[in-house]
Coordinates of C-alpha atoms in Angstrom, one line a residue:
Chain A
X1 CA 35.1 82.9 151.5
X2 CA 37.6 85.7 150.9
X3 CA 36.4 89.1 150.0
X4 CA 38.7 92.0 149.1
X5 CA 36.6 95.2 149.1
X6 CA 37.7 98.5 147.6
X7 CA 41.3 98.1 148.9
X8 CA 43.9 100.9 148.5
X9 CA 47.4 100.0 149.6
X10 CA 51.0 100.8 149.0
X11 CA 54.5 101.2 150.4
X12 CA 55.0 104.5 152.1
X13 CA 53.9 107.3 149.8
X14 CA 53.7 105.1 146.8
X15 CA 50.2 103.8 146.3
X16 CA 50.2 100.5 144.4
X17 CA 46.6 99.2 144.7
X18 CA 43.7 101.4 143.7
X19 CA 40.2 100.4 144.7
X20 CA 40.8 96.7 144.2
X21 CA 37.8 94.4 144.8
X22 CA 37.5 90.7 144.2
X23 CA 36.4 87.6 145.9
X24 CA 37.2 83.9 146.1
X25 CA 34.4 81.4 146.9
X26 CA 34.8 78.2 148.8
X27 CA 36.4 75.5 146.7
X28 CA 37.2 77.8 143.9
X29 CA 40.5 78.1 142.0
X30 CA 41.0 81.8 141.3
X31 CA 43.8 83.4 139.4
X32 CA 45.1 86.9 139.3
X33 CA 47.0 87.7 136.2
X34 CA 48.9 90.8 135.3
X35 CA 52.2 92.1 134.1
X36 CA 55.3 92.9 136.2
X37 CA 54.5 95.7 138.7
X38 CA 50.8 95.4 138.3
X39 CA 50.5 94.9 142.0
X40 CA 49.9 91.1 142.1
X41 CA 52.3 90.3 144.9
X42 CA 51.1 93.4 146.8
X43 CA 47.6 92.0 146.8
X44 CA 48.9 88.8 148.4
X45 CA 50.9 90.7 150.9
X46 CA 47.9 92.7 151.7
X47 CA 45.8 89.6 152.4
X48 CA 48.6 88.3 154.6
X49 CA 48.5 91.7 156.4
X50 CA 52.2 92.3 155.7
X51 CA 51.3 95.5 153.7
X52 CA 48.9 97.8 155.6
X53 CA 45.8 99.1 153.7
X54 CA 44.8 102.7 153.6
X55 CA 41.2 102.1 152.5
X56 CA 38.7 99.3 152.1
X57 CA 38.7 96.0 153.9
X58 CA 39.8 92.4 153.6
X59 CA 37.3 89.8 154.9
X60 CA 37.8 86.1 155.3
X61 CA 34.9 84.0 156.4
X62 CA 33.3 87.2 157.7
X63 CA 36.3 88.3 159.7
X64 CA 38.4 91.3 159.0
X65 CA 42.0 90.3 158.2
X66 CA 43.5 93.8 157.7
X67 CA 43.5 94.4 161.4
X68 CA 45.1 91.1 162.3
X69 CA 48.9 91.0 163.0
X70 CA 50.7 89.3 160.1
X71 CA 51.8 86.3 162.2
X72 CA 48.2 85.6 163.1
X73 CA 46.9 85.2 159.6
X74 CA 47.9 81.5 159.4
X75 CA 45.6 80.8 162.4
X76 CA 42.6 81.9 160.3
X77 CA 43.4 79.1 157.8
X78 CA 45.3 80.9 155.1
X79 CA 48.6 79.7 153.9
X80 CA 50.8 82.0 151.8
X81 CA 53.4 80.4 149.5
X82 CA 55.4 83.6 148.9
X83 CA 57.1 84.8 145.7
X84 CA 60.6 83.3 145.1
X85 CA 59.9 80.5 147.6
X86 CA 61.3 82.1 150.7
X87 CA 62.4 78.9 152.3
X88 CA 64.6 78.7 155.3
X89 CA 67.7 77.8 153.3
X90 CA 69.9 76.5 156.2
X91 CA 67.3 74.2 157.6
X92 CA 66.4 70.7 156.3
X93 CA 63.3 70.0 154.3
X94 CA 61.7 68.3 157.3
X95 CA 62.4 71.3 159.5
X96 CA 60.9 73.7 156.9
X97 CA 57.8 71.6 156.9
X98 CA 57.6 71.5 160.7
X99 CA 57.7 75.3 160.7
X100 CA 54.6 75.3 158.5
X101 CA 52.7 73.6 161.3
X102 CA 53.4 75.7 164.4
X103 CA 49.8 76.5 165.4
X104 CA 46.9 74.7 166.9
X105 CA 45.4 71.7 165.2
X106 CA 48.2 71.7 162.6
X107 CA 50.7 71.2 165.3
X108 CA 49.0 68.2 166.9
X109 CA 48.4 66.5 163.6
X110 CA 51.9 67.3 162.3
X111 CA 52.9 63.7 161.7
X112 CA 49.8 62.8 159.7
X113 CA 49.9 66.0 157.6
X114 CA 53.6 65.4 156.8
X115 CA 52.7 61.9 155.7
X116 CA 50.0 63.3 153.4
X117 CA 52.3 66.0 152.1
X118 CA 55.0 63.4 151.3
X119 CA 52.5 61.4 149.3
X120 CA 51.7 64.5 147.3
X121 CA 55.4 65.2 146.8
X122 CA 57.3 61.9 146.9
X123 CA 60.5 63.8 146.0
X124 CA 60.4 65.7 149.3
X125 CA 60.4 62.5 151.2
X126 CA 63.6 61.5 149.6
X127 CA 65.1 64.9 150.4
X128 CA 63.7 65.4 153.8
X129 CA 67.2 65.5 155.5
X130 CA 68.7 67.8 152.9
X131 CA 69.2 71.5 153.5
X132 CA 66.4 73.3 151.6
X133 CA 68.8 75.9 150.1
X134 CA 70.8 73.1 148.3
X135 CA 67.8 71.8 146.3
X136 CA 66.9 72.7 142.7
X137 CA 64.4 75.4 142.0
X138 CA 61.6 73.0 141.3
X139 CA 62.2 71.1 144.4
X140 CA 62.3 74.3 146.4
X141 CA 59.0 75.4 145.0
X142 CA 57.5 72.0 146.0
X143 CA 58.9 72.4 149.4
X144 CA 57.4 75.9 149.7
X145 CA 54.0 74.6 148.6
X146 CA 54.3 71.7 151.0
X147 CA 55.2 74.0 153.8
X148 CA 52.1 76.0 153.1
X149 CA 50.0 72.8 153.2
X150 CA 51.4 71.8 156.5
X151 CA 49.2 74.4 158.2
X152 CA 46.1 72.6 157.0
X153 CA 44.8 75.7 155.3
X154 CA 41.3 76.3 154.0
X155 CA 42.8 78.8 151.5
X156 CA 46.2 78.6 150.0
X157 CA 47.7 81.5 148.1
X158 CA 50.5 80.9 145.5
X159 CA 52.6 83.9 144.5
X160 CA 54.1 83.2 141.1
X161 CA 54.9 79.5 141.6
X162 CA 56.4 79.3 138.1
X163 CA 59.0 81.9 138.8
X164 CA 62.4 80.8 137.6
X165 CA 61.2 77.3 136.6
X166 CA 61.5 75.6 133.2
X167 CA 58.3 75.2 131.1
X168 CA 58.2 71.5 132.0
X169 CA 58.5 72.1 135.8
X170 CA 56.0 74.9 135.5
X171 CA 53.5 72.4 134.1
X172 CA 54.3 70.0 136.9
X173 CA 53.7 72.7 139.5
X174 CA 50.3 73.6 137.9
X175 CA 49.4 70.0 137.9
X176 CA 50.2 69.8 141.6
X177 CA 48.1 72.9 142.2
X178 CA 45.1 71.2 140.5
X179 CA 45.7 68.1 142.6
X180 CA 45.7 70.2 145.8
X181 CA 42.5 71.9 144.6
X182 CA 40.9 68.4 144.2
X183 CA 41.7 67.7 147.9
X184 CA 39.2 70.4 148.7
X185 CA 41.5 73.4 149.3
X186 CA 40.5 76.8 147.9
X187 CA 43.3 78.3 145.8
X188 CA 44.2 81.9 145.0
X189 CA 47.1 82.1 142.5
X190 CA 49.0 85.0 141.1
X191 CA 50.7 84.4 137.8
X192 CA 52.3 85.9 134.8
X193 CA 51.9 82.6 132.9
X194 CA 48.6 83.7 131.6
X195 CA 47.8 81.1 129.0
X196 CA 48.4 78.1 131.2
X197 CA 46.8 79.4 134.3
X198 CA 43.6 80.7 132.6
X199 CA 43.3 77.2 131.2
X200 CA 43.1 75.5 134.6
X201 CA 41.4 78.0 136.9
X202 CA 37.7 78.5 137.6
X203 CA 37.7 82.3 137.5
X204 CA 40.3 84.9 136.9
X205 CA 40.9 88.6 137.3
X206 CA 43.2 90.8 135.2
X207 CA 45.2 93.4 137.0
X208 CA 46.7 96.4 135.4
X209 CA 48.6 99.2 137.1
X210 CA 47.1 98.3 140.5
X211 CA 43.5 98.2 139.2
X212 CA 41.3 95.2 138.3
X213 CA 40.3 95.7 134.7
X214 CA 38.7 92.4 133.7
X215 CA 37.0 89.5 135.4
X216 CA 35.6 86.3 134.1
X217 CA 35.7 82.5 133.7
X218 CA 39.2 81.4 132.8
X219 CA 38.4 80.0 129.4
X220 CA 36.2 83.1 128.5
X221 CA 39.1 85.4 129.3
X222 CA 41.4 83.3 127.0
X223 CA 39.1 84.3 124.2
X224 CA 38.9 87.9 125.2
X225 CA 40.4 90.3 122.6
X226 CA 41.9 92.6 125.2
X227 CA 43.7 89.6 127.0
X228 CA 44.8 88.2 123.7
X229 CA 46.4 91.5 122.8
X230 CA 48.0 92.3 126.1
X231 CA 49.3 88.9 127.2
X232 CA 49.1 86.3 124.5
X233 CA 50.7 88.4 121.7
X234 CA 48.0 87.4 119.2
Chain B
X1 CA 106.6 70.5 177.0
X2 CA 104.8 70.4 180.4
X3 CA 104.6 74.2 180.4
X4 CA 103.1 74.0 176.9
X5 CA 100.4 71.5 177.9
X6 CA 99.7 73.5 181.0
X7 CA 99.2 76.6 179.0
X8 CA 97.0 74.8 176.5
X9 CA 94.8 73.4 179.3
X10 CA 94.4 76.8 180.8
X11 CA 93.6 78.2 177.4
X12 CA 91.0 75.6 176.6
X13 CA 89.3 76.0 180.0
X14 CA 89.0 79.8 179.7
X15 CA 88.1 79.3 176.0
X16 CA 85.0 77.3 177.0
X17 CA 83.7 80.3 179.0
X18 CA 84.6 82.7 176.1
X19 CA 82.6 80.4 173.8
X20 CA 79.6 80.8 176.1
X21 CA 79.8 84.5 176.0
X22 CA 80.5 84.5 172.2
X23 CA 77.5 82.3 171.4
X24 CA 75.3 84.8 173.2
X25 CA 76.5 87.5 170.8
X26 CA 76.3 85.3 167.8
X27 CA 72.7 84.4 168.6
X28 CA 71.8 88.1 168.7
X29 CA 73.8 88.8 165.6
X30 CA 72.0 86.0 163.7
X31 CA 68.5 87.2 164.4
X32 CA 69.0 90.9 164.7
X33 CA 71.8 91.4 162.2
X34 CA 73.5 93.7 164.6
X35 CA 76.6 93.5 166.7
X36 CA 75.5 93.9 170.3
X37 CA 78.2 96.3 171.7
X38 CA 76.7 96.1 175.2
X39 CA 77.4 92.4 175.5
X40 CA 80.3 92.6 177.9
X41 CA 78.5 95.3 179.9
X42 CA 75.5 93.0 180.3
X43 CA 78.0 90.3 181.5
X44 CA 79.4 92.9 184.0
X45 CA 76.0 93.6 185.4
X46 CA 75.5 89.8 186.0
X47 CA 78.9 89.7 187.7
X48 CA 77.8 92.5 190.1
X49 CA 74.5 90.7 190.8
X50 CA 76.6 87.6 191.7
X51 CA 78.9 89.7 193.8
X52 CA 76.1 91.3 195.7
X53 CA 74.5 87.9 196.4
X54 CA 77.8 86.6 197.7
X55 CA 78.8 89.7 199.7
X56 CA 75.5 90.5 201.4
X57 CA 73.5 87.2 201.3
X58 CA 76.4 84.8 201.4
X59 CA 75.1 82.9 198.3
X60 CA 77.7 80.8 196.5
X61 CA 78.5 82.1 193.0
X62 CA 77.4 78.8 191.5
X63 CA 74.0 79.2 193.0
X64 CA 73.9 82.7 191.6
X65 CA 73.7 80.9 188.2
X66 CA 70.1 80.5 189.0
X67 CA 69.6 84.2 189.6
X68 CA 71.9 86.3 187.5
X69 CA 71.2 84.7 184.0
X70 CA 67.4 84.8 184.5
X71 CA 67.7 88.4 185.7
X72 CA 69.8 89.3 182.6
X73 CA 67.3 87.5 180.4
X74 CA 64.6 89.9 181.6
X75 CA 66.9 92.9 181.3
X76 CA 67.9 91.8 177.8
X77 CA 64.3 91.2 176.6
X78 CA 63.3 94.6 178.0
X79 CA 66.2 96.3 176.2
X80 CA 65.1 94.7 173.0
X81 CA 61.5 95.6 173.4
X82 CA 61.7 99.1 174.7
X83 CA 65.0 100.4 173.3
X84 CA 66.0 98.4 170.1
X85 CA 62.7 97.4 168.4
X86 CA 61.2 100.9 168.4
X87 CA 64.2 102.0 166.3
X88 CA 63.3 99.5 163.5
X89 CA 59.8 101.0 163.2
X90 CA 61.0 104.4 162.2
X91 CA 61.9 104.3 158.6
X92 CA 64.0 107.4 158.5
X93 CA 66.5 105.9 161.0
X94 CA 68.7 103.3 159.4
X95 CA 68.5 100.0 161.2
X96 CA 72.2 100.0 161.8
X97 CA 71.6 102.7 164.4
X98 CA 70.6 99.9 166.7
X99 CA 74.3 99.3 167.0
X100 CA 74.8 102.8 168.2
X101 CA 72.0 102.3 170.7
X102 CA 73.8 99.2 172.1
X103 CA 76.9 101.4 172.6
X104 CA 74.8 103.8 174.6
X105 CA 73.2 101.1 176.6
X106 CA 76.7 99.8 177.5
X107 CA 77.8 103.2 178.7
X108 CA 74.7 103.7 180.8
X109 CA 75.1 100.3 182.4
X110 CA 78.8 100.9 183.2
X111 CA 78.2 104.3 184.7
X112 CA 75.2 103.2 186.7
X113 CA 77.3 100.4 188.2
X114 CA 80.2 102.9 188.9
X115 CA 77.7 105.2 190.6
X116 CA 76.5 102.3 192.8
X117 CA 79.7 100.5 193.6
X118 CA 82.5 103.0 192.7
X119 CA 85.4 102.1 190.5
X120 CA 87.1 99.9 193.0
X121 CA 88.2 96.4 192.1
X122 CA 86.2 93.8 193.8
X123 CA 86.4 90.0 193.9
X124 CA 84.5 87.0 195.2
X125 CA 86.9 85.0 197.3
X126 CA 85.4 81.6 197.9
X127 CA 87.1 78.7 199.7
X128 CA 87.7 77.0 196.4
X129 CA 88.9 80.0 194.4
X130 CA 92.5 78.8 194.4
X131 CA 91.9 75.1 194.8
X132 CA 93.7 72.9 192.3
X133 CA 94.1 69.2 191.6
X134 CA 96.8 67.4 189.6
X135 CA 96.6 64.9 186.8
X136 CA 100.2 63.9 186.1
X137 CA 102.3 67.0 186.1
X138 CA 99.4 69.2 184.9
X139 CA 97.6 71.2 187.6
X140 CA 93.9 72.0 187.1
X141 CA 92.3 75.0 188.8
X142 CA 89.0 73.7 190.3
X143 CA 86.7 76.7 189.5
X144 CA 88.1 76.8 186.0
X145 CA 87.3 73.2 185.5
X146 CA 83.8 73.7 186.9
X147 CA 83.3 76.7 184.8
X148 CA 84.3 74.8 181.7
X149 CA 82.0 71.9 182.4
X150 CA 79.0 74.1 183.1
X151 CA 79.8 76.2 180.0
X152 CA 79.7 73.0 178.0
X153 CA 76.4 71.9 179.6
X154 CA 74.8 75.3 179.0
X155 CA 76.0 75.3 175.4
X156 CA 74.7 71.8 174.8
X157 CA 71.3 72.9 176.2
X158 CA 71.2 75.9 174.0
X159 CA 71.9 73.7 171.0
X160 CA 69.2 71.2 172.0
X161 CA 66.8 74.2 172.3
X162 CA 67.7 75.6 168.9
X163 CA 67.7 72.3 167.0
X164 CA 64.9 70.3 168.6
X165 CA 62.2 72.6 169.9
X166 CA 59.6 74.5 167.9
X167 CA 60.5 77.8 169.6
X168 CA 64.2 77.1 168.9
X169 CA 63.5 76.4 165.3
X170 CA 61.4 79.5 165.1
X171 CA 64.5 81.5 166.3
X172 CA 66.6 80.0 163.5
X173 CA 63.8 80.5 161.0
X174 CA 63.5 84.2 162.0
X175 CA 67.3 84.6 161.5
X176 CA 67.1 83.0 158.1
X177 CA 64.0 84.7 156.7
X178 CA 62.0 87.1 158.8
X179 CA 59.1 87.6 156.3
X180 CA 58.7 83.9 155.7
X181 CA 58.8 83.3 159.5
X182 CA 55.9 85.7 160.0
X183 CA 53.9 83.9 157.3
X184 CA 54.4 80.7 159.2
X185 CA 52.8 82.3 162.2
X186 CA 56.0 83.3 164.1
X187 CA 55.8 86.5 166.1
X188 CA 59.1 87.8 164.9
X189 CA 59.2 90.7 167.4
X190 CA 58.6 88.4 170.3
X191 CA 61.5 86.2 168.9
X192 CA 63.8 89.2 168.8
X193 CA 63.1 89.8 172.5
X194 CA 63.6 86.1 173.4
X195 CA 66.8 86.1 171.5
X196 CA 68.3 89.2 173.0
X197 CA 67.2 87.9 176.4
X198 CA 68.9 84.5 175.8
X199 CA 72.1 86.2 174.5
X200 CA 72.3 88.3 177.6
X201 CA 71.6 85.3 179.8
X202 CA 74.5 83.4 178.1
X203 CA 76.8 86.3 178.7
X204 CA 75.6 86.5 182.3
X205 CA 76.3 82.8 182.9
X206 CA 79.8 83.4 181.5
X207 CA 80.3 86.3 183.9
X208 CA 79.1 84.4 186.9
X209 CA 81.3 81.4 186.1
X210 CA 84.3 83.7 185.8
X211 CA 83.7 85.4 189.1
X212 CA 85.4 83.0 191.5
X213 CA 88.6 83.5 189.6
X214 CA 88.3 86.9 188.1
X215 CA 88.1 90.3 189.7
X216 CA 85.4 92.8 188.8
X217 CA 85.1 96.5 188.3
X218 CA 82.7 98.6 186.2
X219 CA 84.9 98.8 183.1
X220 CA 85.4 95.0 182.9
X221 CA 82.6 94.9 180.3
X222 CA 84.5 96.7 177.5
X223 CA 87.3 94.1 177.1
X224 CA 84.7 91.3 177.1
X225 CA 82.5 93.0 174.5
X226 CA 85.7 93.1 172.4
X227 CA 86.4 89.4 173.1
X228 CA 82.9 88.4 172.1
X229 CA 83.2 90.6 169.0
X230 CA 86.5 88.8 168.0
X231 CA 84.9 85.4 168.7
X232 CA 81.9 86.3 166.5
X233 CA 84.1 87.4 163.6
X234 CA 86.5 84.5 164.1
X235 CA 83.6 82.0 164.1
X236 CA 81.7 83.6 161.2
X237 CA 78.8 85.8 161.8
X238 CA 75.7 84.0 163.1
X239 CA 77.4 80.6 163.4
X240 CA 77.0 79.0 166.8
X241 CA 79.4 76.2 166.0
X242 CA 81.9 78.8 164.8
X243 CA 81.5 80.7 168.1
X244 CA 82.5 77.6 170.0
X245 CA 85.6 77.2 167.9
X246 CA 86.3 80.9 168.0
X247 CA 86.0 80.9 171.8
X248 CA 88.5 78.1 172.2
X249 CA 90.9 79.6 169.7
X250 CA 90.9 82.9 171.4
X251 CA 91.3 81.3 174.8
X252 CA 94.3 79.2 173.7
X253 CA 95.9 82.0 171.8
X254 CA 95.6 84.4 174.8
X255 CA 97.0 81.7 177.0
X256 CA 99.9 80.9 174.7
X257 CA 100.6 84.6 174.2
X258 CA 100.7 85.3 177.9
X259 CA 103.1 82.5 178.5
X260 CA 105.5 82.8 175.6
X261 CA 105.3 86.4 174.6
X262 CA 104.2 88.7 177.4
X263 CA 101.4 88.8 179.9
X264 CA 100.9 92.5 179.1
X265 CA 100.2 91.7 175.4
X266 CA 97.5 89.1 176.2
X267 CA 94.7 91.3 174.9
X268 CA 96.7 92.5 171.9
X269 CA 97.0 88.9 170.7
X270 CA 93.2 88.7 170.3
X271 CA 93.3 91.8 168.1
X272 CA 96.1 90.4 166.0
X273 CA 94.0 87.2 165.4
X274 CA 91.1 89.4 164.6
X275 CA 93.0 91.3 161.9
X276 CA 94.5 88.1 160.4
X277 CA 91.0 86.5 160.2
X278 CA 89.6 89.6 158.5
X279 CA 92.4 89.6 156.0
X280 CA 92.8 85.9 155.2
X281 CA 89.5 84.3 156.2
X282 CA 86.9 87.0 156.0
X283 CA 84.0 84.6 156.4
X284 CA 85.4 83.2 159.7
X285 CA 85.6 79.6 160.6
X286 CA 82.1 79.2 159.2
X287 CA 83.8 79.4 155.8
X288 CA 85.6 76.1 156.6
X289 CA 82.9 74.3 158.6
X290 CA 79.9 75.4 156.6
X291 CA 77.7 75.5 159.6

């Protein structure tokens, strides 16, 4: 479904990604793990076309994404739940959700989608008239995910959804991710929370200094000596 | 007491038009994060359009409302597209240089108009320019009342647009988080053009509404840029509600100052308020109203 092939990318003169290749198949739950500064978010921003690539290509359902304007990506069926939520703080939860469904079919089915999203996140229904910026971290993360779902995506990308959340809330978010996956939506997740995410995903890639160094089934990687040493402290 | 109420009425009426002009600047401020220092000059261009329509085609200034604001919308959108947005793309130029660009645009507009119409004072003298009616002992200037009502209508329409439509919400979203807006599928560059166009159109409407009672000359823009700037600071940067309050406060303060202190110091009063706000309420009225 999504193929990232030999991608080099960076900011100005600083190259962050070096020959990165990976893929996500339909209905898969794929995780990219790596330390701070490994280039995880840059990969997400590359797929969203917000960071231009200097080599390689990004393909989604056979179409090149790296030549598409950033605001067009959502029309291809990709939702990006960005790092640190990035909600519209001075707008209500309902307005934030509406802004997730500006294009095409998502717009005409806005009401039904919102109903579905509220069933996934009952808390948001209670808070729909509240300003997004005044909610707690966990609620904001739910709102960000819900906003992504409003575009009726085929693929949803989570950029560190556990950032700034308590262990309990983190678990809750991961449970919700699994639930979304069960609804038939393909997931690409970037995380530092290695142990938990490797446990729930289908496949994972390990990123180090802008290069993919390991690939495998989530549970296999959990047993991998290199992973254990680098991330799990065993 | 009567004089006081009369002064207050005059202040509120002019304040409504000030608010309209100020909201235009606030809108641009909110999305672009820059002060548009060509704001009054854009208004001045709209006044000249209205003047030309009246002088040569005999079109009533209120009908010019259908011409001047749309024209300024196009001019504004073009300024954003061809003069301001290119500056964002060059990383070695700090984005704040857009502010300097707006200063330049203001000067070019002023001098172009001076070249075409000379520096002479002009005015649009309609049959109703000095018409008044009385309620009790208070006399109401007809064009001022009309200007106030139309300003309220235009402001209300703008609020409806920003609060209820998808495009309006996109404008607010872009102001609050540009990156997230793009992820949602909003073409942020297009929104900046729309916003600058709208801001210019609001200023244009203000200018056109003022024309039956005001005189015009090429340098009339400068003082209005200043007024809009004061209103924006007074209301709190990027707050449309604040801009309405700011416009009314400035109108009333100027009016009271002109009556009780000195006509000549009218403009200085705005600046005094400006300083007081910066010292005692740096966040503007937004700090109090929270919107």
